[in-house]
Every structure is written in C-alpha cells, then in structure tokens.
XYZ file of C-alpha atoms in Angstrom:
448
model
C -101.791 -5.276 -123.858
C -102.330 -8.378 -121.197
C -101.148 -11.853 -121.405
C -104.789 -12.999 -121.927
C -104.692 -10.642 -125.485
C -101.401 -11.862 -126.220
C -102.466 -15.183 -126.104
C -105.597 -14.846 -128.086
C -104.386 -13.074 -130.740
C -101.536 -15.995 -131.454
C -104.205 -18.549 -131.363
C -106.181 -16.626 -133.998
C -103.412 -15.970 -135.720
C -102.675 -19.624 -136.489
C -106.166 -20.491 -136.471
C -105.905 -23.221 -133.671
C -108.952 -21.828 -131.883
C -109.722 -25.650 -130.500
C -108.161 -28.456 -129.030
C -105.061 -26.641 -127.546
C -106.174 -26.856 -123.840
C -106.681 -22.995 -123.759
C -108.974 -21.217 -122.337
C -110.715 -19.123 -125.283
C -113.181 -16.559 -124.774
C -116.965 -17.365 -124.958
C -117.528 -15.652 -128.196
C -114.959 -18.159 -129.970
C -116.984 -21.231 -128.965
C -118.453 -22.609 -132.824
C -122.147 -22.580 -130.398
C -121.753 -19.107 -129.533
C -123.688 -16.916 -132.386
C -125.604 -14.526 -130.245
C -125.235 -11.802 -128.627
C -124.000 -9.441 -131.399
C -125.569 -7.463 -134.350
C -127.231 -9.315 -136.923
C -125.971 -13.192 -135.769
C -126.767 -15.204 -138.111
C -129.197 -18.510 -137.644
C -128.204 -22.144 -138.655
C -128.875 -21.899 -142.010
C -127.703 -19.038 -143.551
C -125.888 -15.630 -143.539
C -125.788 -12.155 -145.152
C -123.412 -9.919 -146.348
C -123.774 -6.551 -147.625
C -121.832 -5.169 -151.089
C -122.189 -1.499 -151.344
C -120.702 0.148 -154.710
C -120.933 2.804 -156.773
C -123.488 1.660 -159.534
C -123.763 5.135 -160.758
C -121.626 8.332 -160.572
C -117.819 8.849 -161.468
C -116.813 5.346 -160.226
C -119.735 3.253 -161.722
C -117.343 1.088 -163.963
C -115.118 0.274 -160.351
C -118.420 -0.624 -158.980
C -119.652 -2.937 -161.462
C -116.415 -4.666 -161.287
C -116.582 -4.571 -157.628
C -120.026 -6.313 -157.815
C -119.106 -9.363 -160.290
C -115.993 -10.072 -158.209
C -118.508 -10.357 -154.583
C -120.852 -12.391 -156.468
C -118.163 -14.606 -157.834
C -116.715 -14.978 -153.844
C -120.219 -16.094 -153.087
C -120.192 -18.768 -155.424
C -117.130 -20.009 -154.335
C -117.591 -20.005 -151.323
C -121.076 -21.944 -151.369
C -119.480 -24.949 -153.426
C -120.020 -23.346 -157.278
C -117.172 -22.894 -159.803
C -113.977 -23.673 -159.789
C -112.966 -22.307 -156.419
C -110.460 -19.993 -157.625
C -108.177 -18.558 -154.693
C -109.504 -20.626 -152.367
C -107.440 -23.307 -154.233
C -104.668 -20.794 -153.845
C -104.936 -19.077 -150.084
C -102.293 -20.331 -148.036
C -105.221 -20.777 -145.357
C -107.170 -24.095 -145.884
C -110.004 -23.857 -144.011
C -113.000 -22.659 -146.846
C -114.036 -26.026 -148.347
C -117.387 -24.359 -150.315
C -119.916 -25.375 -147.906
C -120.252 -21.488 -147.254
C -119.049 -20.045 -144.117
C -119.100 -21.950 -140.743
C -121.653 -24.500 -142.870
C -124.486 -21.761 -143.743
C -124.777 -20.528 -147.413
C -123.745 -16.918 -148.033
C -126.295 -14.726 -149.311
C -126.335 -10.952 -150.085
C -127.774 -7.764 -150.674
C -126.554 -5.069 -152.775
C -126.637 -0.941 -152.590
C -125.667 1.993 -155.104
C -123.190 4.420 -153.056
C -124.051 6.535 -155.803
C -120.378 7.901 -155.116
C -121.645 9.931 -152.492
C -121.050 9.702 -148.732
C -124.494 10.263 -147.341
C -126.398 7.813 -149.888
C -123.507 5.007 -149.142
C -124.114 5.357 -145.034
C -128.041 5.160 -145.894
C -127.660 2.389 -147.995
C -125.167 0.306 -145.498
C -127.218 1.317 -142.513
C -130.571 -0.161 -144.795
C -128.826 -3.377 -145.120
C -127.549 -3.785 -141.894
C -131.041 -2.837 -140.553
C -133.374 -4.174 -142.589
C -131.595 -6.888 -144.458
C -129.448 -8.478 -141.833
C -126.100 -7.941 -143.036
C -123.377 -8.712 -140.760
C -120.547 -7.597 -142.786
C -120.287 -4.574 -145.041
C -117.998 -4.549 -147.793
C -117.384 -2.202 -150.969
C -115.942 1.186 -151.610
C -114.350 2.894 -155.180
C -114.168 6.437 -153.427
C -112.902 7.017 -149.749
C -115.073 9.581 -148.896
C -117.762 6.558 -149.012
C -115.552 3.843 -147.121
C -114.475 6.365 -144.212
C -118.115 7.188 -143.925
C -119.426 3.493 -144.197
C -116.284 2.178 -141.913
C -117.968 4.951 -139.549
C -121.138 3.534 -139.720
C -120.206 -0.011 -139.363
C -118.198 0.436 -136.307
C -121.154 2.488 -134.318
C -123.536 -0.488 -135.625
C -121.085 -3.435 -134.238
C -120.668 -4.924 -137.925
C -117.426 -5.586 -139.436
C -116.468 -3.329 -142.751
C -113.891 -5.020 -144.975
C -113.154 -2.330 -147.299
C -113.265 -2.296 -150.991
C -111.007 0.174 -153.380
C -109.972 3.033 -151.150
C -106.749 4.384 -151.439
C -106.618 7.676 -149.003
C -104.405 7.685 -146.390
C -107.232 8.506 -143.710
C -108.884 4.663 -144.280
C -106.058 3.415 -142.043
C -104.534 6.654 -140.684
C -106.999 9.233 -138.986
C -110.111 7.731 -139.422
C -109.168 4.102 -139.057
C -111.384 1.852 -137.079
C -111.468 -1.608 -135.054
C -114.432 -3.015 -136.790
C -112.581 -1.592 -140.207
C -109.873 -3.271 -142.262
C -108.510 -2.600 -145.723
C -106.576 -4.882 -148.274
C -106.047 -2.337 -150.992
C -102.573 -0.110 -150.815
C -102.901 3.862 -150.275
C -101.710 7.307 -151.272
C -98.204 6.925 -149.399
C -97.462 3.236 -150.833
C -98.348 4.590 -154.078
C -96.246 7.560 -153.863
C -93.370 5.232 -152.467
C -93.196 2.710 -154.878
C -93.231 5.603 -158.319
C -90.524 7.892 -156.993
C -87.748 6.427 -158.105
C -89.412 5.437 -161.286
C -90.260 9.394 -161.861
C -86.279 9.682 -161.359
C -85.614 7.181 -163.452
C -87.465 8.613 -165.937
C -87.849 12.031 -165.810
C -84.700 13.393 -163.686
C -84.925 15.281 -160.185
C -85.015 18.813 -162.183
C -88.887 19.091 -162.718
C -91.923 21.655 -162.118
C -95.297 19.712 -161.402
C -98.433 20.802 -161.218
C -101.034 19.276 -159.462
C -104.792 18.977 -160.392
C -106.490 17.104 -157.147
C -110.094 15.222 -156.640
C -111.411 17.548 -153.418
C -111.818 15.244 -150.773
C -110.279 13.055 -148.629
C -108.214 10.729 -151.208
C -106.978 13.362 -153.414
C -105.791 15.234 -150.782
C -103.754 12.644 -149.213
C -102.724 11.395 -152.667
C -101.380 14.708 -153.621
C -99.756 15.224 -150.306
C -97.689 11.811 -150.447
C -97.125 12.274 -154.302
C -95.702 15.991 -153.596
C -93.860 14.926 -150.686
C -91.995 12.276 -152.441
C -91.225 13.737 -155.611
C -90.187 16.666 -153.787
C -87.657 14.567 -151.587
C -86.296 13.924 -155.196
C -85.812 17.422 -156.251
C -89.010 18.326 -158.274
C -90.414 21.845 -157.507
C -94.516 21.668 -156.590
C -95.834 24.927 -158.630
C -99.534 24.541 -158.207
C -102.102 22.441 -156.284
C -105.940 22.842 -157.744
C -108.615 21.106 -156.212
C -111.708 19.904 -158.642
C -115.106 18.881 -157.701
C -115.348 15.514 -157.792
C -118.761 15.958 -159.900
C -116.724 18.002 -162.787
C -116.970 16.172 -166.297
C -114.778 19.023 -168.327
C -111.916 19.916 -166.701
C -110.868 22.506 -169.650
C -110.810 25.468 -167.452
C -108.585 23.606 -165.187
C -105.875 22.179 -167.619
C -105.373 26.029 -169.347
C -103.884 27.492 -166.545
C -100.945 24.709 -166.843
C -99.828 25.901 -170.135
C -98.656 29.578 -168.520
C -97.350 27.694 -165.172
C -93.986 27.341 -166.253
C -94.500 23.277 -164.912
C -93.342 20.740 -167.065
C -95.244 17.857 -165.583
C -98.963 17.290 -164.849
C -99.881 15.100 -161.652
C -103.442 14.315 -162.324
C -104.776 13.147 -158.485
C -107.716 12.154 -160.031
C -109.524 8.377 -160.161
C -112.289 7.006 -162.106
C -114.390 9.165 -164.945
C -112.546 11.969 -163.625
C -109.305 11.003 -164.615
C -110.782 10.163 -168.439
C -111.905 13.119 -168.836
C -108.722 15.476 -167.365
C -106.347 13.229 -169.285
C -108.691 13.644 -172.687
C -109.065 17.111 -171.792
C -105.252 17.727 -171.272
C -104.043 15.889 -174.276
C -106.718 18.470 -176.613
C -104.742 21.026 -174.871
C -101.716 19.367 -176.714
C -99.888 19.346 -173.431
C -98.332 15.862 -174.396
C -96.434 17.720 -177.216
C -94.879 20.295 -175.590
C -91.504 21.072 -174.633
C -91.034 23.012 -171.245
C -87.765 24.432 -169.859
C -86.343 22.780 -172.347
C -87.421 18.906 -171.740
C -90.860 17.009 -172.882
C -93.980 17.626 -171.104
C -94.866 14.471 -169.115
C -98.197 13.418 -167.412
C -98.155 11.208 -163.962
C -101.405 9.618 -162.586
C -100.534 8.182 -159.858
C -103.198 5.948 -159.420
C -104.960 3.896 -162.420
C -106.414 0.905 -163.648
C -107.526 -0.790 -166.389
C -110.742 0.251 -166.861
C -109.569 3.561 -166.241
C -107.013 3.117 -169.545
C -110.006 1.626 -171.357
C -111.925 4.788 -171.230
C -109.250 7.003 -171.901
C -108.420 5.038 -174.853
C -105.158 6.566 -176.807
C -104.547 8.902 -174.571
C -102.969 6.468 -171.690
C -100.217 5.135 -173.875
C -96.478 5.915 -171.952
C -98.856 7.432 -168.632
C -97.266 5.912 -165.778
C -99.085 5.242 -162.257
C -99.244 2.633 -160.013
C -102.211 -0.220 -159.572
C -102.797 -2.496 -157.086
C -102.819 -5.715 -158.817
C -103.060 -6.479 -162.692
C -104.384 -9.399 -164.330
C -101.042 -10.199 -166.643
C -99.546 -11.288 -163.263
C -98.219 -14.697 -163.066
C -98.546 -16.199 -159.623
C -100.537 -19.286 -159.188
C -103.619 -16.851 -157.113
C -104.013 -14.281 -160.018
C -103.872 -16.954 -162.591
C -106.836 -18.656 -160.918
C -108.472 -15.565 -160.087
C -108.258 -14.325 -164.037
C -109.572 -17.557 -164.961
C -112.489 -18.002 -162.743
C -113.687 -14.164 -163.579
C -113.060 -14.779 -167.417
C -115.123 -17.988 -167.871
C -117.642 -16.284 -165.718
C -117.807 -12.705 -167.435
C -115.529 -13.169 -170.413
C -113.055 -10.272 -169.886
C -110.492 -10.319 -167.374
C -110.990 -8.825 -163.569
C -109.688 -4.876 -162.510
C -107.568 -4.138 -159.651
C -111.137 -3.446 -157.959
C -112.603 -6.613 -158.585
C -109.372 -8.211 -157.345
C -109.519 -6.421 -153.798
C -113.155 -7.003 -153.413
C -112.874 -10.562 -153.961
C -109.800 -11.262 -151.512
C -111.913 -9.140 -149.174
C -114.989 -11.189 -149.019
C -112.729 -14.602 -148.691
C -110.584 -12.700 -146.176
C -113.911 -12.359 -143.830
C -115.052 -15.637 -144.078
C -111.653 -17.394 -143.470
C -111.596 -14.969 -140.539
C -114.918 -16.150 -139.085
C -113.896 -19.883 -139.864
C -110.389 -19.842 -138.193
C -112.620 -18.078 -135.151
C -114.892 -20.453 -135.068
C -117.401 -17.098 -134.961
C -119.054 -14.611 -136.495
C -118.746 -12.524 -133.280
C -117.101 -9.141 -134.438
C -114.266 -9.203 -131.853
C -113.416 -12.472 -133.131
C -113.324 -11.612 -136.537
C -110.884 -8.908 -135.704
C -108.679 -10.934 -133.954
C -108.352 -13.321 -136.591
C -107.600 -10.241 -138.830
C -104.844 -8.671 -136.723
C -101.748 -9.689 -137.547
C -102.656 -12.323 -140.026
C -100.081 -13.286 -142.575
C -101.158 -14.836 -145.715
C -100.014 -15.690 -148.945
C -102.021 -16.892 -152.421
C -103.889 -14.011 -153.044
C -102.065 -12.623 -155.913
C -100.104 -9.844 -154.290
C -97.329 -11.997 -152.684
C -96.898 -12.357 -148.977
C -99.343 -9.923 -147.315
C -99.700 -8.537 -143.661
C -103.064 -7.309 -142.185
C -100.508 -5.190 -139.741
C -102.369 -5.072 -136.137
C -101.999 -1.629 -135.616
C -103.939 0.077 -138.293
C -105.333 -2.827 -140.147
C -103.803 -2.064 -143.193
C -102.589 -4.944 -145.662
C -98.733 -4.272 -146.424
C -97.732 -6.279 -149.481
C -96.136 -5.656 -153.058
C -97.333 -2.736 -155.072
C -97.098 -2.897 -158.939
C -96.086 0.451 -161.104
C -97.519 0.283 -164.781
C -97.429 2.429 -167.980
C -99.581 2.785 -170.721
C -98.632 0.262 -173.430
C -97.714 1.691 -177.084
C -98.627 -0.908 -178.935
C -101.419 -2.810 -176.863
C -102.706 -6.861 -178.631
C -106.538 -6.264 -177.036
C -108.912 -3.712 -175.550
C -107.852 -5.396 -172.306
C -103.944 -5.455 -172.459
C -103.705 -1.904 -171.880
C -101.046 -1.780 -169.251
C -97.613 -3.236 -169.340
C -96.313 -3.487 -165.596
C -92.991 -1.600 -165.301
C -91.910 -2.639 -161.604
C -93.241 -4.305 -158.587
C -91.739 -2.531 -155.616
C -91.704 -4.742 -152.741
C -93.663 -4.601 -149.937
C -90.849 -3.122 -147.789
C -90.149 -0.275 -149.843
C -93.532 0.918 -149.254
C -93.803 -0.171 -145.568
C -94.010 2.916 -143.128
C -94.140 2.587 -139.508
C -97.885 2.963 -137.893
C -97.221 6.609 -136.054
C -96.165 7.840 -139.659
C -97.422 11.656 -139.748
C -99.314 11.176 -142.857
C -101.528 8.759 -141.041
C -101.495 10.500 -137.775
C -104.407 12.017 -135.342
C -107.407 9.193 -134.829
C -107.240 6.227 -132.508
C -108.221 2.377 -134.095
C -110.424 2.264 -130.770
C -111.987 -1.106 -130.145
C -113.463 -3.533 -131.913
C -117.222 -3.265 -131.161
C -119.684 -6.465 -131.238
C -123.254 -4.315 -131.151
C -126.048 -6.064 -129.707
C-alpha cells in the first residue's frame, strides 16, 4: 500500500476529513457529489431495502424492514434517535445524511438469488438507490453483493451468515456486520463440550446452499476437534417444508446428536419433525439424544414453540442485553412496533447507521470514500461491544452470543437465555483462514 493510501485510510478512520492540512482526494470534498452511480441531488438520497417478503425467511425479512424504516426515521430526526445517542461516533445529527433527507424503496427477494438481483437492479437503475442493503439468505446476499460491485454502489449486508460472504465471494463494495458460520462454531464448541462431552456421534441435516455448506463445514470441524465423529451430512432443499424423510434415517444411524444446519422456516419445520419422531426422548450409545441448532433467533424460537426448550445455538444479538446501545434500540423498536426486535432487525438497523456515519465522516457519497471510511473502522455503542470492521475482508469482529431455549419463558418474547457471551478474540480468525480462501476483495467501484 502506498504512503498516500495509508494517509487517506488513517484520516478516514478518525473522521478528520477537513482542516488537517492534508491533500485529500477530490471525492472527499463535501461538494463532490458527482461522477459516481446515482450521485444524489441536494435535497434527498435514496436507499434500497431488499428483504425476503415471501419465502422461508419472510419472518426475518419483515423484521428487517421494520428496522430499516426505524433507522430512516432516526436519521431524519424523528423518534428518540435510538442508537444514534449511544454510537461512539457522534457525527449523525438527525438532519438526514449530509443534509439530505433519507428516502427509501423496498424489494422482495423472495428468498431467491435471481429475484433478489432483479429487485436490486431495479432499485439501482429505476429508483436511483445509492446503497443497497438486506439479506436473510446468504445466497441472496452473495448475489446482490456481486451486482452492487458491478453497478458501483455500496452493499451493506443484512442477515447473512455464510463464510463465503466475506470469504471467497467478498467484494470491495460489500460490508457485513453480521457474524458467520466459523464464528458460531468457535463460540459453540466449548459450550457443547461442557454440556455433552467430547465423545459424540453427530448427524447433520444441511440447507443446500452457500450458508448451509459453510455452516456445516464450520461446526463439523469445531466439534471433530473436540473428539466428536460426524456420522453423516445430508443436504436438504431450501424449499422443503416437510423433513420427515430426512429425519427417519437418523434413528438407525448410530448418531446421538442431530445438528440442524437450517434457518428460518426450515429450522422450525425440521426441529418439529425431529421432535415428532421422538428424538429428544431417545437414548443412544448410553447418552441422551441431543439436538443442536448452530444459528437461530427469537423469531425461530417463537415458530418452534415448546420444541425449542433446551436447544443450544448461537445468535448475533439478543434484545435482553443490558448495554446502553441495546437498551436504546429495544426501547425505540418496542415503542414503534409493540414488541422487541430480532437479531435480523438489529444488524439491519446498525448497518444503515454505519453507512450514514461513513458517508458523513467521509464528506461524500462516493462509494470509494465510503469504503475507506469503513475499512478498519472501530466503534462501540451498537449493542455488541467494541467492534472492528476489518479492512482485509470487510467483516465485523465482535462478541458472539451462545443461547438456549428457555425452559420456563415468562412471555412470548422471552424465549431465549444467553448461556455465554463469547469474546471477539475467541472467534477472530486470520484473513487467510482456509475456510475463507479463494476470492479477492478487489478495488472499490464508484460506477458511472
């Protein structure tokens, strides 16, 4: 990296974009709002919210959209400001983004990559969206991230957990706040060993797309390192709703743990089928049969009902956290919608504020200015403790929660208990980790 680039990155990390006597790139001038895709006018700026409004992840998508709308309200000076008051960066002031009112358009990804790309393309080309955000399916996130790289707009990923999003499919114009499969496995493995021992035989059912593949690879590697044996890994279609035919063979496999690498409605249905087959009441190899769900959320817990009790997994964030940022967000979201937010809502709200903050600190909507403002950015007050947006792969590193379904919930929202807050250092990996190899970040694309 050149000395010039080092200087630019250092300036942008601190937000000191003027008055320091440094020769900054022309796109960092506050007056420089042209020469890139969908450069906004003087009065408003349009963001694109691309979420699953149909398909197996629709519940997550609905909560994502609620969070995006709340973020826009706060950026435009409405409501109580939410996490803007707890965010360690103090440049957002409720006057929109760089004095422009924030407007937005929405799309339905249908939990399908092709539909998601088409929706994002329309928002960019027809609606003038300067930033696209959303997700819930990693297949969707990877596809839309690639499109945004080609189009020259920033992609602030919503819920996407595949290692590939910031691994082999990472892009310079894309950023992920949500954690990934490797981090879930790194947090879960010690807890699983403490609960179930190191002599286990695991049978995996895995959603047949990029998230499922990398989640299964991660949890299998982490548990095998403990001494567990992976008996089988069976891929299941994302569109499946009845998993009975996949559960039946588990009974004769010799496995004493079932790992459900499923999310959203898939997980609700597969867990329900597993309980119907009596797996939770069985003993195998002299041990109680256990079920593990590496990634789940309050929304999934609600869908699974009684079946979630005692099930261990990981989550990116939970509304019961007592830090000031989490409490502020839960209060704002609950006041507006009448119930607490999900982890999907949290990451989408935070991503929207992080984008607005990066533009403000950079003094420009130019995607290359935003990239440099986010790379290596360290922040706090957003609900996960001190967090780093790593420059090498645009992955956030922060604490990870291990959770378990509550045996005696006090309400329809009080369904999970936090078993452990795993520190960021335990889930951090090197940029050249083999599970994340194969792709290049490349250079930012400002588009037109």
